Each structure stands twice: as structure tokens, then as C-alpha cells.
Amino acid sequence: MFARLVLAASAIGFTIASPVVVERAAAAPSSPPSSWQPAQYSPDQARQLMQQKLSCCSGLSFVFGNKISYPNSTVYDTSVASYWSLQEAQVEPNCVFKPTTTTDVQLAVFLLHIGGKLFPGQCEFAVRSGGHTPFSGAANIENGVTIDLQSFKQLIVAADRQTVQIGTGNRWADVYSSLDAQQLATSGGRVGIVGVGGLTTGGGISFFSPRYGFVCDNVVNFQVILASGLIVNANATSYPDLWRALRGGSNNFGIVTTFTMRTFEQGKFWGGFIGLTIDTIQQQFQAFTDLLSSPQYDPYAALIYSVVYNVTGRNWYVASNFEYTKPQAYPPFFQNFTSLPQTFSTMRISNLTDFTLELAASNPLGFRQLFATGTYGASAQQMAAIYRIANTTVQPINDIAGLKWSISFQPEPTVITSKAAANGGNSLGLSTSDGNIFNVLLTATWDNAADDARVNTQAKSLFAQAQASATTLGKTNPYLYLNYAAPWQDPIAGYGADNVAALQAASKKYDPDSVFQYQVPGGFKLFK
Ligand SMILES: Cc1cc2nc3c(=O)[nH]c(=O)nc-3n(C[C@H](O)[C@H](O)[C@H](O)COP(=O)(O)OP(=O)(O)OC[C@H]3O[C@@H](n4cnc5c(N)ncnc54)[C@H](O)[C@@H]3O)c2cc1C
Ligand SMILES: *[C@@H]1O[C@H](CO)[C@@H](O)[C@H](O)[C@H]1NC(C)=O
Ligand SMILES: *[C@@H]1O[C@H](CO)[C@@H](O)[C@H](O)[C@H]1NC(C)=O
Ligand SMILES: *[C@@H]1O[C@H](CO)[C@@H](O)[C@H](O)[C@H]1NC(C)=O
Ligand SMILES: *[C@@H]1O[C@H](CO)[C@@H](O)[C@H](O)[C@H]1NC(C)=O
Ligand SMILES: *[C@@H]1O[C@H](CO)[C@@H](O)[C@H](O)[C@H]1NC(C)=O
Ligand SMILES: *[C@@H]1O[C@H](CO)[C@@H](O)[C@H](O)[C@H]1NC(C)=O
């Protein structure tokens, strides 16, 4: 491996005989190139190479051939068009790299690392799995290399049925259709089309969270490629600090190629959407708060309670997703909702794949999208305040073409936050001492880039006012779910000072050159 790396690096001209550059190259990735030998270029050749500004993409093409693709090729265009939001799909990387083996990823990270040292600013890269982050640059990069991991599709259930190895390129519906057929499940995303890599490294909320905690709490092993190109297993006994860091640390430590997740026996269950009439909304807020605060939270109950602005009628409606992960219809725990008048219902007993495909159908690709988030202590008054604020903030923008504006409330009772401690911990900074909290997700969708600024301004105003209300009510919580955060929010700071310090220490240890801080600029970073 080392020999191949060094050979490849010198083959593409990343070493040149300028003393300064050679010194920097030698100080580059600390692990693989112990037998580093600079290639022999004359000063003239070296100058020429520098002037050509040898692009990282052409260097990578030399090594990886048609795994590197360029604009207007089918592979490149298909990859870039397959992001969820239009903002991400409109970012044009210089090239897309589609590795098919872990060795490909190791070699590429190693070469990009050296390239970044030799040609500062020219070898920036992005890491992409399902491509479902709404904001631009999180998993794609203008003037850089996008590493598209979608070929990592392995799905291997262990012989003892206790775990499954999931390649980061899978979408959750792929995972579940395979597991459903074996009467198994794992704690993962709820929308079939969403990717494994981003959701899991950012935390992850599952239908099974009240039973098993956040999605990241169920990862028993990350196979991860570090900035040096080294591949390691991060688990309870091997690199345990990295294991914990990756549970919430997103793309700050390396590229995860495989997640080994705990599985459990799971058959069909009851789920779907119910529409509730708007006139009982205050009762619904009370029902949500009672359920969230219940001293005996039913761990089979999961809920995404959404109030949606109807821009045509200038009014609001409620469409709530209920899942009860047992084959039992209308369980008593949901009764305070299900006894209210309904406008429609898709409730049924079915399999996990089917429920996640139902949710995927209501979240199509190809629009301008914004997510923004907040976390608050259980309170019907705070929910009512957020609803009122969501209404006043949408009014000045209700002329925007294609506007959709909805607020989803999701319970995060202590039964969820208690699970991390027993499973090796995570970096999210949540525990039972936070009490019963709820997540608020604003989803805005619209047609034209010209309206981006207006939408963002109103979204910021919404969360500033929600924070003021929470302060008055004594219901604030610093946690911001990273996978729902807007680019102008700071979810990592919300993990708390101790977790931030531990994450920064892990970054210095496993990525001493800060490749995943500066050369991978997308997403939420550890150092400000
Ligand atoms: C329609 C929809 C439904 C959703 N439903 C849920 C849900 O049910 N539960 C929930 O918790 N969240 C949900 N989310 C939020 C979701 O968790 C995030 O959008 C998440 O980032 C998606 O992961 P991805 O792999 O598709 O994203 P990507 O955009 O590809 O990646 C997200 C971030 O993670 C990094 N990353 C990706 N893969 C790797 C890897 N292998 N190694 C290192 N870094 C990596 C990327 O660089 C990027 O910064 C939903 C989002 C959408 C759009
Ligand atoms: C891709 O094709 C379009 C339309 O044919 C053209 O305008 C554009 O310049 C091409 N882009 C590149 C990078 O070749
Ligand atoms: C899941 O349910 C859907 C819808 O009923 C069905 O078409 C599919 O075959 C089921 N999948 C498995 C693996 O049972
Ligand atoms: C943890 O990593 C070690 C070292 O690579 C490996 O031998 C072991 O199997 C891993 N454990 C799990 C649970 O994957
Ligand atoms: C349902 O509502 C009743 C009366 O308001 C309340 O006492 C009870 O705790 C609620 N049940 C749940 C599960 O929230
Ligand atoms: C939106 O409002 C229009 C006009 O009042 C109405 O016809 C339509 O049914 C509403 N849609 C929903 C989903 O409530
Ligand atoms: C939303 O705001 C409009 C305009 O101020 C107002 O007419 C309407 O009653 C409000 N709706 C709700 C549900 O608060």
C-alpha cells in the first residue's frame, strides 16, 4: 500500500525539487509515506509545473481513470443532479470522484492531502453520501473535488443476526428492504431516500429512538479513513475517542465507509399519517406536551407532528406522522390525538420499508430548501408561541413563488436521551438532565434563488423570536440538531463546552494537519 501511494504521488507530480516545497511535502501526511522520495525534476520543470497549476482533478484522473468524471459527462451530471436540494445540485465541482473500494478512498485522501499542501486552495474536497443536506457546500464543492460515496452499497447481516454492516452509500430504504425480508430492523432514518452517512454521523432520529436512542448510539463500529489515508476501526475497544467523536461529529474526522449497526427482531407495525382539524390545535399542543412529559413514555411510540402553512388559502393545516413499532392499531398512548376529529388517515399495519417510502413521497428532490431548528423544554405554551411566530414570519413572504413553510415538532423524551450513556456515549451533549425536550424543524421550500435572502431572513427571525419566548417561559435548551441546522446556526457549540473540547482534541490527534477542517470546508466545523 505505502509503495503504491508514494508511486502514485510522484507519478502525478506532487513532489517537485524546490527545497521549500519538498520540505512541506515531507511534513505532509504523517503516516503512510515513511519512505518518501521526492521525484527528480529540474528547477525549470518544477517552475513549469507550478505555472500550470496542475489541477487536482487531472492528477486524480491519472491515478483513478474513469472513476473521475467531468462536467457534461453522464456520471458527473447524474451525481450532481441527485442532491435533494436545488442549492446543492447547482454547485459545480471541478470533478466528481466515485470510489468503489476503500483503497480508492485511502489513496485519494492521501493524494488530496498532499495536493492541498503543495497547491494551497486547489485540492479542496467534499464528502457526499445521500446528499440530503439542504444547504450548498455541505456535501458538494465549487472548484473542488466531490467524493461521491454512493457506490458503497454493501449490506451484510452478521450470522448471529445481532449487527448489520452498512456501506455509507446506501439509502435507508435499501437497508430496510433487506432487513424487513429477514424480520430485522436497525435504528435509522425515517425517510427512505435519505442517506446513511450524513444522518448517522450527525446523530439521527429514528422511529425506534425511544427504544434504542439516537441512530449514532447504535453504531458499534465505524470503518473510517483518516486524513493520512490510514483506515481504522473506531469502536468501543479500538480508537474509542474517535468512536465517540463520530457519534455527532459529522465530517470532521475522516470518511466513514462502513457503519456496523446493532439490529433487533422487528415485524410489521402500525403507522402512517393523520390529518387533524385546525380548530383543535391548542388541544393538540396539550396532547403533544402530555405525551412528551409522560412519566411512562411508551417506547414504541414515535411522532412527527407537523403544522403546515397553506399558501393558497393563507391558512394552516395539520398532518402528523404516527408510528407505533408494534402491530397494534390505535394504542392508548396516542389516544389524546387520535380521538380528535380527523381530515384524513393513512394509518395501517405494514413494514418499515413501506412507511419510509410513504415519507419519501412527501419529500421530493429538486427544489430550493431550507432547514432550521431549535430545541425547547416540554411546553404547550411554547408550541403555541412557535405556531403564532411561524404565522407572523411567513406573512411578509407569502407572495414567494412555490413557497411551502412547515413546522415539525418531535418529542425527545428522557427515554431517548438516556440511551447514550449505556451505549458508550455520544458527542451530542444531551442526557436525562435536559428533561423532556422537543425538536422544532422549520422546512421552507421555494422556487427562485432571488428569494433566498427573504426566506432566510424570516427563518432567522422565527428562531430568534422562539428563543425569546422560550427564555420567558424558562424552556430554553442549547442543543441544535446538526442534521436540521441552517448554515447560520452553530450546532456544534450546542453540544456544550466539554464535548467541543473533546471533539477538538480528537481532531488534533487524528487529523493534525486539519484537512477535515480547512480542506473539507463544507458542513459544520469544529474550530471557528
Ligand atoms: C427528506 C429528508 C428527510 C429526513 N429525515 C430524517 C430523519 O428521519 N431522521 C433524521 O435524523 N434526519 C433526517 N433528515 C436529516 C438528515 O439526517 C440530513 O439531511 C443528513 O445530512 C442526510 O444524510 P446524507 O448522507 O443524505 O447527506 P449528505 O448531504 O451526503 O451528508 C451530510 C453531511 O455529512 C457528511 N458525510 C456524509 N457521509 C459521510 C461519511 N461517510 N463520512 C463522513 N462524513 C460524511 C457530509 O460531508 C455532509 O457534510 C432528513 C432530511 C431530509 C432532506
Ligand atoms: C456543458 O454543456 C453546456 C450545454 O451544452 C455548455 O453550455 C457548457 O459550457 C458545458 N460545460 C462544460 C464545463 O463543458
Ligand atoms: C413491505 O410492504 C410493501 C407494501 O405492502 C410490500 O409491497 C413489500 O413487499 C413488503 N416488503 C417486505 C420485505 O416484506
Ligand atoms: C474493533 O476494532 C478492532 C480493531 O480493528 C477489531 O478487531 C474489532 O473486531 C472491532 N470491534 C467491532 C465490534 O467491530
Ligand atoms: C391524555 O390526556 C389526559 C387528560 O388531559 C392526561 O391526563 C394524560 O396524561 C394524557 N395521556 C398521554 C399519554 O399523554
Ligand atoms: C388550501 O387552501 C385552499 C383555499 O382555501 C383550499 O381549497 C385547500 O383545500 C387548502 N389545502 C389544504 C391542504 O388544506
Ligand atoms: C396569521 O396571521 C394573519 C395575518 O396577521 C392573521 O389574519 C391570522 O389570523 C393568523 N393566523 C393564525 C393561525 O394565527
XYZ file of C-alpha atoms and ligand atoms in Angstrom:
665
model
C 0.000 0.000 0.000
C 2.647 2.559 1.023
C 4.697 1.823 -2.042
C 1.671 2.265 -4.281
C 0.773 5.527 -2.584
C 4.229 7.010 -2.951
C 4.497 5.794 -6.517
C 1.174 7.359 -7.384
C 2.016 10.610 -5.632
C 5.252 11.064 -7.507
C 3.702 9.851 -10.759
C 1.276 12.713 -10.771
C 3.960 15.216 -9.971
C 3.042 16.178 -6.452
C 6.705 16.295 -5.464
C 8.998 18.824 -7.007
C 12.632 19.643 -6.389
C 12.149 23.043 -4.861
C 13.631 22.841 -1.366
C 10.714 24.696 0.163
C 8.108 22.509 -1.440
C 9.932 19.299 -0.693
C 10.199 20.287 2.929
C 6.474 20.892 3.071
C 5.757 17.661 1.254
C 7.913 15.772 3.699
C 5.980 17.330 6.546
C 2.706 16.311 4.949
C 0.655 13.225 5.914
C 2.432 11.743 8.851
C 1.579 8.069 8.423
C 1.944 6.437 5.014
C 4.956 7.893 3.197
C 7.723 6.861 5.581
C 9.816 6.017 2.514
C 9.161 9.374 0.848
C 11.385 10.035 -2.193
C 10.924 13.313 -3.997
C 10.743 12.934 -7.778
C 13.685 14.419 -9.655
C 12.514 17.498 -11.516
C 14.875 20.206 -12.722
C 14.132 23.692 -11.360
C 12.758 24.613 -14.809
C 10.392 21.649 -14.881
C 9.318 22.440 -11.343
C 8.565 26.053 -12.267
C 6.602 24.874 -15.287
C 4.550 22.536 -13.173
C 3.833 25.291 -10.709
C 2.763 27.623 -13.507
C 0.417 25.039 -14.983
C -1.241 24.902 -11.565
C -1.635 21.191 -12.060
C -5.228 20.716 -11.083
C -6.074 18.113 -8.532
C -8.646 16.588 -10.832
C -6.205 15.854 -13.629
C -3.801 14.387 -11.083
C -6.532 12.139 -9.744
C -7.614 11.162 -13.267
C -4.100 9.931 -13.897
C -4.436 7.568 -10.945
C -8.132 6.693 -10.982
C -9.040 6.871 -14.653
C -12.768 6.905 -15.276
C -13.632 6.986 -11.585
C -13.036 10.719 -12.021
C -15.747 12.388 -14.086
C -16.100 15.878 -15.509
C -18.961 18.273 -16.287
C -21.286 17.190 -19.087
C -20.469 13.513 -18.701
C -23.324 11.213 -17.685
C -21.632 10.102 -14.457
C -20.882 13.653 -13.302
C -24.270 15.051 -14.270
C -26.175 12.152 -12.658
C -24.213 12.539 -9.440
C -24.676 16.301 -9.212
C -28.369 16.129 -10.147
C -29.053 13.614 -7.370
C -28.746 16.005 -4.423
C -32.015 16.611 -2.587
C -31.985 20.419 -2.712
C -31.521 22.558 -5.771
C -28.918 24.627 -3.899
C -26.630 21.558 -3.611
C -27.415 20.355 -7.138
C -26.360 23.748 -8.515
C -22.865 23.562 -7.037
C -20.428 22.537 -9.793
C -17.342 20.698 -8.571
C -14.323 20.569 -10.907
C -14.748 16.805 -10.916
C -16.624 14.040 -9.141
C -14.688 11.074 -7.758
C -16.698 7.870 -7.401
C -14.543 5.411 -5.460
C -15.577 1.763 -5.443
C -13.134 0.370 -2.875
C -11.791 1.539 0.474
C -8.314 1.579 -1.094
C -9.578 4.117 -3.629
C -10.705 6.358 -0.781
C -7.452 5.906 1.163
C -5.328 6.781 -1.831
C -7.496 9.740 -2.804
C -7.488 11.249 0.691
C -3.736 10.799 0.893
C -3.190 12.444 -2.504
C -5.626 15.276 -1.836
C -3.903 15.897 1.479
C -0.513 16.227 -0.201
C -2.015 18.190 -3.063
C -3.528 20.626 -0.595
C -0.119 21.193 0.960
C 1.647 21.743 -2.339
C -1.034 23.751 -4.077
C -2.951 25.554 -1.346
C -6.569 26.142 -2.232
C -6.554 23.829 -5.234
C -7.364 20.472 -3.711
C -10.376 21.213 -1.574
C -12.886 18.421 -1.431
C -16.356 17.465 -0.257
C -17.682 14.186 1.140
C -21.072 13.023 -0.031
C -23.326 10.081 0.850
C -27.072 10.510 0.255
C -26.735 14.232 -0.492
C -29.717 15.263 1.629
C -28.274 18.264 3.452
C -30.254 21.223 2.127
C -27.593 23.939 2.091
C -24.982 24.329 -0.597
C -21.473 23.113 0.029
C -22.260 20.656 2.843
C -21.578 17.649 0.623
C -20.566 19.283 -2.663
C -17.937 21.883 -3.554
C -17.448 24.613 -6.123
C -13.915 24.494 -7.609
C -13.024 21.299 -5.816
C -13.351 17.535 -5.858
C -16.570 15.917 -4.681
C -16.104 12.408 -3.329
C -19.378 10.657 -4.066
C -19.603 7.558 -1.878
C -22.788 6.175 -3.407
C -21.066 3.029 -4.703
C -20.538 1.805 -1.123
C -23.703 -0.267 -1.073
C -22.724 -3.314 0.946
C -25.321 -4.664 3.380
C -24.192 -7.672 5.369
C -26.187 -9.106 8.257
C -23.937 -10.938 10.731
C -24.507 -14.674 11.115
C -25.756 -14.127 14.676
C -28.297 -11.519 13.410
C -27.052 -9.031 16.031
C -25.497 -6.477 13.680
C -25.503 -5.318 10.079
C -22.625 -3.767 8.133
C -23.965 -0.897 6.083
C -21.982 0.786 3.327
C -22.287 4.568 3.572
C -23.712 4.783 0.036
C -26.962 3.066 0.968
C -30.226 4.927 1.361
C -32.361 3.868 4.325
C -34.975 2.212 2.111
C -32.217 -0.076 0.749
C -31.264 -1.001 4.295
C -34.825 -1.649 5.427
C -35.992 -3.657 2.448
C -33.106 -6.031 3.050
C -33.746 -6.202 6.814
C -37.552 -6.428 6.505
C -37.166 -9.592 4.478
C -35.292 -11.091 7.455
C -37.685 -9.792 10.153
C -34.940 -7.482 11.407
C -34.531 -3.734 11.725
C -31.967 -1.192 12.831
C -32.389 2.276 14.259
C -32.006 4.526 11.191
C -33.636 7.313 9.187
C -37.379 7.547 8.682
C -37.423 8.802 5.109
C -36.423 6.082 2.657
C -34.433 8.218 0.261
C -32.130 9.809 2.874
C -28.506 8.659 3.047
C -26.830 6.622 5.775
C -23.545 8.568 6.068
C -24.723 12.067 6.940
C -27.676 11.059 9.081
C -25.654 8.661 11.234
C -22.569 10.837 11.794
C -24.848 13.806 12.636
C -26.879 11.991 15.329
C -30.027 10.591 13.742
C -33.636 10.416 14.889
C -35.411 7.115 14.254
C -38.871 5.605 14.761
C -37.006 3.341 17.180
C -35.267 6.124 19.152
C -37.463 5.710 22.270
C -36.401 2.055 22.290
C -32.757 2.420 21.243
C -31.662 6.067 21.386
C -30.252 8.210 18.603
C -29.136 6.438 15.451
C -25.457 7.093 16.242
C -25.874 5.356 19.629
C -26.406 2.117 17.697
C -23.140 2.186 15.764
C -20.840 -0.494 17.153
C -18.096 0.151 14.612
C -17.141 2.870 12.135
C -14.707 1.879 9.416
C -13.096 5.246 8.772
C -10.362 6.657 6.575
C -8.319 9.336 8.301
C -6.599 12.338 6.714
C -3.355 10.346 6.476
C -5.043 7.735 4.307
C -4.940 5.230 7.135
C -8.028 3.047 7.537
C -9.103 2.225 11.095
C -11.951 0.658 13.005
C -13.383 3.029 15.600
C -15.325 1.117 18.229
C -15.558 0.559 21.984
C -12.101 -1.015 22.165
C -10.286 0.462 19.171
C -9.896 4.265 18.932
C -12.773 4.717 21.422
C -12.340 8.514 21.462
C -12.813 8.564 17.685
C -15.827 6.252 18.008
C -17.446 8.728 20.354
C -16.395 11.731 18.252
C -18.002 10.263 15.152
C -21.287 9.986 17.035
C -22.352 13.509 16.194
C -19.058 14.825 14.767
C -20.245 14.739 11.134
C -17.483 15.048 8.507
C -14.833 16.453 10.867
C -12.669 13.348 11.374
C -12.461 11.322 8.214
C -14.526 9.455 5.685
C -16.636 6.636 7.086
C -17.018 3.861 4.553
C -18.949 1.297 6.625
C -21.185 1.533 9.672
C -21.764 -1.613 11.746
C -25.101 -1.138 13.466
C -26.965 -3.124 16.051
C -30.053 -4.928 14.754
C -33.135 -6.261 16.523
C -36.058 -8.514 15.668
C -38.826 -6.448 14.119
C -42.036 -7.357 12.323
C -44.773 -5.220 10.859
C -46.185 -2.327 12.866
C -48.807 0.413 12.853
C -48.081 3.759 11.221
C -48.966 6.456 8.723
C -50.309 9.999 8.555
C -53.361 11.515 10.199
C -54.778 14.934 9.279
C -56.261 16.787 12.254
C -58.575 19.768 12.052
C -57.007 23.123 12.834
C -59.712 24.171 15.306
C -58.382 21.697 17.901
C -54.765 22.844 17.564
C -54.442 24.017 21.186
C -55.669 20.578 22.357
C -53.090 19.002 20.029
C -50.289 21.076 21.595
C -51.516 19.885 25.001
C -51.688 16.273 23.786
C -48.116 16.521 22.443
C -46.859 18.023 25.704
C -48.657 15.439 27.859
C -47.271 12.610 25.762
C -43.744 14.056 25.852
C -43.954 14.611 29.635
C -45.498 11.248 30.374
C -43.726 9.576 33.315
C -44.222 6.291 31.442
C -43.318 7.241 27.877
C -44.354 4.304 25.691
C -41.100 3.371 23.921
C -42.969 2.027 20.879
C -44.404 5.475 20.112
C -42.806 7.849 17.594
C -44.313 11.000 16.222
C -43.585 13.804 13.757
C -46.287 16.374 14.413
C -46.387 18.984 11.617
C -48.310 22.206 11.143
C -48.169 23.369 7.555
C -48.893 26.785 6.046
C -51.253 26.580 3.087
C -50.099 29.462 0.918
C -53.137 29.201 -1.389
C -55.701 29.557 1.371
C -53.427 31.626 3.677
C -54.322 29.156 6.428
C -52.729 26.294 8.332
C -53.380 22.571 8.460
C -52.018 19.652 10.495
C -50.567 16.437 9.074
C -48.998 14.254 11.713
C -46.961 11.108 11.226
C -47.588 8.485 13.908
C -45.614 5.252 14.171
C -46.141 2.595 16.804
C -43.480 -0.053 16.327
C -45.737 -2.973 17.307
C -48.589 -4.414 15.217
C -51.201 -2.680 17.348
C -53.664 -0.132 15.934
C -54.745 2.962 17.910
C -52.610 2.344 21.023
C -53.815 4.199 24.133
C -50.630 6.293 24.228
C -51.729 8.200 21.078
C -55.361 8.435 22.129
C -55.306 12.138 23.010
C -54.503 12.788 19.333
C -56.428 10.024 17.640
C -59.667 10.813 19.458
C -59.730 14.293 17.854
C -61.616 14.902 14.559
C -59.560 13.754 11.552
C -59.433 15.121 7.992
C -57.665 12.062 6.537
C -55.762 8.985 7.627
C -53.316 6.551 6.030
C -52.855 4.544 9.238
C -52.265 0.834 8.618
C -50.176 -2.111 9.702
C -47.248 -2.533 7.319
C -43.491 -2.940 7.154
C -40.745 -0.424 7.897
C -39.747 -0.020 4.237
C -43.297 0.889 3.304
C -43.559 3.604 5.987
C -40.229 5.162 4.970
C -41.294 5.197 1.316
C -44.522 6.941 2.289
C -42.450 9.673 3.957
C -40.091 9.864 0.965
C -43.030 10.532 -1.355
C -43.814 13.743 0.536
C -40.190 14.985 0.258
C -39.328 15.120 -3.473
C -35.960 16.217 -4.927
C -35.264 19.319 -6.947
C -36.481 22.386 -5.021
C -34.821 25.189 -3.102
C -34.877 24.108 0.537
C -34.068 25.468 3.969
C -33.940 23.596 7.260
C -33.552 25.430 10.573
C -34.013 24.093 14.060
C -34.479 24.712 17.765
C -34.834 22.610 20.938
C -37.087 23.516 23.878
C -38.362 22.071 27.119
C -41.810 20.444 27.035
C -44.425 23.218 26.942
C -47.766 23.621 25.179
C -47.333 27.379 25.589
C -44.002 27.308 23.747
C -45.584 25.260 20.945
C -48.411 27.771 20.673
C -45.896 30.626 20.624
C -43.911 28.963 17.838
C -47.081 28.464 15.815
C -48.017 32.131 16.270
C -44.468 33.246 15.350
C -44.376 30.917 12.329
C -47.567 32.575 11.145
C -46.374 36.151 11.620
C -42.988 35.432 9.998
C -44.499 33.796 6.923
C -46.923 36.659 6.172
C -44.336 39.060 4.653
C -43.130 36.303 2.274
C -46.408 34.649 1.325
C -46.036 36.052 -2.207
C -42.904 33.959 -2.887
C -43.329 31.587 -5.831
C -43.639 27.954 -4.788
C -43.439 28.736 -1.070
C -44.005 25.955 1.452
C -43.443 26.652 5.144
C -43.979 23.996 7.747
C -43.054 23.377 11.350
C -42.481 19.859 12.656
C -42.458 19.133 16.366
C -40.750 15.930 17.515
C -40.651 14.607 21.087
C -37.236 13.894 22.618
C -38.224 12.453 25.996
C -35.601 11.328 28.511
C -36.271 7.766 27.422
C -34.331 8.697 24.234
C -31.558 10.763 25.807
C -30.962 8.109 28.482
C -29.749 5.586 25.912
C -26.376 7.125 25.008
C -24.768 6.615 28.420
C -25.400 2.868 28.339
C -24.009 2.567 24.797
C -20.606 4.191 25.103
C -21.743 7.818 24.931
C -22.036 10.265 22.072
C -20.961 13.846 21.354
C -24.399 15.435 21.298
C -24.341 16.681 24.884
C -27.866 15.503 25.700
C -28.749 13.491 28.773
C -31.711 12.881 31.056
C -30.741 16.061 32.911
C -32.088 18.020 29.925
C -35.539 16.770 30.910
C -38.209 16.060 28.320
C -37.429 18.260 25.334
C -38.777 18.655 21.835
C -37.210 19.397 18.496
C -38.595 22.007 16.130
C -37.752 21.792 12.433
C -38.695 24.546 10.020
C -38.804 23.313 6.431
C -39.102 26.022 3.783
C -39.340 25.275 0.075
C -39.500 27.785 -2.785
C -38.773 28.188 -6.490
C -36.305 31.004 -7.158
C -32.799 31.882 -5.952
C -33.859 35.530 -5.991
C -35.977 34.781 -2.906
C -33.236 33.026 -0.879
C -32.419 36.074 1.235
C -36.027 36.847 2.140
C -36.694 33.248 3.206
C -33.546 33.128 5.338
C -34.329 36.453 6.992
C -37.779 35.255 8.063
C -36.436 31.904 9.251
C -33.821 33.662 11.414
C -36.499 35.923 12.814
C -38.696 32.926 13.612
C -35.986 31.238 15.685
C -34.873 34.475 17.368
C -38.461 35.085 18.495
C -38.896 31.429 19.514
C -35.765 31.766 21.647
C -37.129 34.900 23.301
C -40.373 33.084 24.063
C -38.523 30.060 25.456
C -36.459 32.363 27.669
C -39.613 33.964 29.074
C -41.147 30.544 29.706
C -37.924 29.042 31.114
C -37.875 26.400 28.352
C -34.579 27.044 26.543
C -32.165 24.280 25.562
C -28.814 24.908 23.811
C -28.932 21.759 21.642
C -29.462 22.245 17.904
C -29.773 19.067 15.857
C -26.888 19.271 13.346
C -28.768 17.497 10.568
C -31.579 20.053 10.768
C -29.439 23.143 11.303
C -29.263 26.089 8.908
C -25.799 27.231 7.823
C -26.231 30.316 10.035
C -26.743 28.149 13.147
C -23.975 26.593 15.276
C -24.998 23.069 16.280
C -21.517 22.011 17.442
C -21.411 24.802 20.034
C -24.758 23.469 21.252
C -23.068 20.175 22.211
C -21.563 22.034 25.172
C -18.019 23.097 26.079
C -16.855 19.644 27.230
C -17.928 17.932 24.035
C -16.490 20.705 21.875
C -13.152 20.338 23.690
C -13.201 16.538 23.246
C -14.041 16.888 19.548
C -11.271 19.438 19.027
C -8.792 17.165 20.823
C -9.801 14.218 18.632
C -9.365 16.395 15.546
C -5.829 17.404 16.601
C -4.983 13.766 17.299
C -6.420 12.109 14.184
C -6.115 14.999 11.726
C -3.078 17.013 12.844
C -2.952 18.939 9.551
C -6.640 19.936 9.920
C -7.518 18.544 6.490
C -11.132 17.961 7.526
C -11.332 21.494 8.956
C -9.974 23.596 6.095
C -9.552 21.414 3.023
C -13.047 19.982 3.547
C -14.776 23.305 4.216
C -18.366 22.067 3.890
C -20.739 21.388 6.765
C -20.294 22.351 10.415
C -16.674 22.699 11.558
C -15.015 22.391 14.975
C -12.784 25.462 15.068
C -14.179 28.941 14.479
C -36.328 14.487 3.208
C -35.471 14.401 4.426
C -35.818 13.558 5.472
C -35.040 13.451 6.613
N -35.398 12.592 7.612
C -34.605 12.463 8.704
C -34.909 11.534 9.746
O -35.885 10.809 9.693
N -34.099 11.478 10.805
C -33.009 12.258 10.918
O -32.309 12.168 11.902
N -32.673 13.133 9.945
C -33.452 13.250 8.851
N -33.118 14.144 7.870
C -31.904 14.965 8.010
C -30.717 14.130 7.556
O -30.204 13.443 8.673
C -29.614 15.005 6.961
O -30.089 15.674 5.822
C -28.377 14.166 6.623
O -27.301 15.018 6.394
C -28.598 13.283 5.431
O -27.520 12.425 5.218
P -26.957 12.201 3.746
O -25.926 11.177 3.799
O -28.112 12.026 2.809
O -26.374 13.658 3.485
P -25.076 14.289 2.802
O -25.560 15.654 2.424
O -24.470 13.445 1.782
O -24.084 14.412 4.026
C -24.348 15.213 5.147
C -23.044 15.644 5.823
O -22.381 14.504 6.329
C -21.099 14.353 5.738
N -20.938 12.943 5.394
C -21.757 12.201 4.615
N -21.311 10.941 4.538
C -20.181 10.882 5.268
C -19.258 9.840 5.546
N -19.437 8.606 5.068
N -18.180 10.116 6.318
C -18.002 11.377 6.814
N -18.849 12.400 6.581
C -19.941 12.158 5.816
C -21.109 15.233 4.507
O -19.814 15.714 4.196
C -22.087 16.325 4.866
O -21.460 17.405 5.498
C -33.881 14.234 6.712
C -33.512 15.079 5.666
C -34.298 15.169 4.530
C -33.889 16.089 3.436
C -21.783 21.723 -20.728
O -22.742 21.806 -21.771
C -23.412 23.044 -21.816
C -24.519 22.943 -22.856
O -24.164 22.114 -23.917
C -22.400 24.157 -22.112
O -23.062 25.402 -22.126
C -21.359 24.166 -21.011
O -20.355 25.133 -21.289
C -20.707 22.805 -20.868
N -19.861 22.839 -19.689
C -18.609 22.384 -19.701
C -17.845 22.545 -18.434
O -18.097 21.860 -20.673
C -43.367 -4.286 2.558
O -44.685 -3.842 2.305
C -44.930 -3.497 0.956
C -46.316 -2.861 0.898
O -47.266 -3.724 1.453
C -44.784 -4.729 0.102
O -45.010 -4.401 -1.255
C -43.384 -5.276 0.268
O -43.246 -6.475 -0.437
C -43.073 -5.539 1.739
N -41.660 -5.882 1.855
C -41.214 -6.888 2.611
C -39.765 -7.159 2.563
O -41.951 -7.536 3.320
C -12.979 -3.039 16.862
O -11.763 -2.832 16.158
C -10.861 -3.916 16.272
C -9.549 -3.470 15.656
O -9.699 -3.253 14.286
C -11.463 -5.135 15.623
O -10.593 -6.227 15.748
C -12.804 -5.460 16.285
O -13.440 -6.515 15.611
C -13.699 -4.235 16.265
N -14.915 -4.469 17.002
C -16.134 -4.374 16.434
C -17.311 -4.518 17.345
O -16.308 -4.167 15.245
C -54.110 12.313 27.831
O -54.825 13.395 28.364
C -55.127 13.243 29.756
C -56.105 14.343 30.181
O -55.774 15.554 29.641
C -53.834 13.255 30.525
O -54.056 13.148 31.905
C -52.986 12.090 30.052
O -51.722 12.111 30.678
C -52.785 12.150 28.545
N -52.133 10.917 28.100
C -50.942 10.902 27.448
C -50.391 9.572 27.101
O -50.361 11.894 27.129
C -55.565 25.304 0.968
O -56.475 26.368 0.855
C -57.336 26.273 -0.275
C -58.140 27.549 -0.358
O -58.767 27.818 0.865
C -58.197 25.030 -0.118
O -59.000 24.884 -1.253
C -57.300 23.808 0.030
O -58.089 22.664 0.303
C -56.323 24.012 1.167
N -55.398 22.893 1.185
C -55.164 22.176 2.269
C -54.195 21.039 2.131
O -55.675 22.416 3.348
C -51.907 34.579 10.851
O -51.661 35.931 10.578
C -52.716 36.540 9.845
C -52.260 37.944 9.456
O -51.881 38.643 10.606
C -53.967 36.532 10.690
O -55.034 37.084 9.944
C -54.298 35.099 11.049
O -55.411 35.066 11.930
C -53.135 34.423 11.721
N -53.405 33.018 11.889
C -53.084 32.357 12.964
C -53.410 30.922 12.966
O -52.537 32.872 13.917
